[in-house]
Amino acid sequence: MVSERYKTAFTLYPYQKVHAQNAQTPERFPVVVVGGGPVGLSVALDLSRKDVPILLLDDHEGAGEGSRAICFAKRTLEIADRLGAGQAVVDKGIVWNLGKVFHREHKIFEFDLQPELGNRRPAFVNLQQPYFEKYLVDQIRVAQQQGAPIEIRGKNAVSNISCGESSVLLTVGTPDGEYHVVADWVIACDGVHSSLRQLMGLSFDGRVFEDNFLIADVKMRAHFPTERWFWFDPPFENAGASALLHKQPDDVWRIDFQLGWDIDRAQELQEDKVRARVDAMLGSEISYELIWSSIYTFKCRRLKRFRHGRLLFAGDAAHQVSPFGARGANSGVQDADNLAWKLALVVKGKAQEPLLDSYSDERVQAADENILHSSRTTDFLTPKTKMSGIFRNAVLDLAQDCAFARSLVNSGRLSVPCVYETGPLNGPDRLSGVPGTRVGAPCPDAPFEDGYLLDLLGDEFALLSINCDAPQIAEVDGLVLRHIAMETAHADTLGVLAARYLGGHSTAVYLIRPDQHIAARWARATAADVTDAVRHAIGRG
């Protein structure tokens, strides 16, 4: 249910009939993106900023109602910064770093997700998904005004797909009938119920867990701190259940209740039933407005591979995890980040099509990592055997007084970006003892006297040299190479750059990909070192 008095939905791209609907010959685009959620908007915006003509098709006219994804992690905020939307997300969102875990009425421990200084962005920002989508569309409008080749069509739903060796034919349904579009490449970002996945006859592999959770978004004035609160066996719910409380903007709070498996969904979603649970949690003295509710089931599964010829899957269309841990939208935006630069190079003829296989390889690794963590969370929340239940309860009893037990408590290992440990594009790693910036890892940010490192890296290949001269190579095989030279004695006022990128070394050279993952690193590098690593990073090595 959604309150008529409070809606976070935005009509962002109302339906308009276009000339192509009456054309005799289908329009052709280098890339068509299907789905206007956070993932589709991110990849479409990113590609258009790289001068790749984009058509985005969405079956709605903008951001849907209900908060849905609310926890946007530091890495996603950094990607949003590169796309121009990061500051708007942080300004509107609720910043938090601290989480607390309770067992019954007792707090058993708390954790700080970002204890280190020197980060531009916080560990997490809570923001309703419709706002995140709106800020991306705002940047698409800015890009359009600056001449970026991107178009969004609302109420354009793909009803059929035919994949050939050199193109993809899409049938698109609208209020004025069907028409056809031809694409060199199609990116399916149309969610967990992906119509493209179903039209292709592709299935998810994985697990469906026998449990249900109720989401209730309530608008209230409450004095709870801006923290993530999680209860095992909460005093206001049935024994064996769990609950979660998060703050969002506009005095809205997200509450999750564990319901169990054998339930009547329609009955549990009745307003009086939802209110009874919320009342038991908040107490009778707090008044609130119930603005949105839904029930979800834990599912951890994915496609076997994310590339099928000229059709590429991203986000929930490619993989699905349980909401605990905030791995859905965050991993999907990171899919978009991984895919956009690779597809742009292929479209422009600067890389060969097999580079796109590395998108599937790397993001399947990320999906498996997320599924592993999500499955472990689910198994801890809902033990499947008597013995695992005994173990969980013992851990919870011990955690209040014994530090060793706290690491075993799993209320949702929160999202962190994947390190492509065995990525096919990884180059040489000649800088030992600095694990946080090893090859395959996303670049950690670092402040300097005039700003932050990630802002300097941009979205091209970059060569970062610290306390030494890097080979003066302007480009490799037509790829521009951005040069960033840093002297820690002058720029590294807090010592963060040295700690994160040098370790015990006096010099370092890093080759950084357009998605700001580290492609190669050396204490010092030659021109041949850099050239070979760039070629390897685009699949030519």
Coordinates of C-alpha atoms in Angstrom, one line a residue, residues 20 141 341 356 359 403 419 422 465:
A20 CA 10.0 6.6 -35.4
R141 CA 19.1 16.6 -18.8
W341 CA 33.8 2.1 -20.4
L356 CA 32.9 -7.4 -23.0
Y359 CA 32.5 -7.6 -17.9
A403 CA 34.4 -9.7 21.8
V419 CA 38.2 -6.6 -5.7
T422 CA 41.7 -12.9 -10.7
S465 CA 52.9 8.6 -10.1

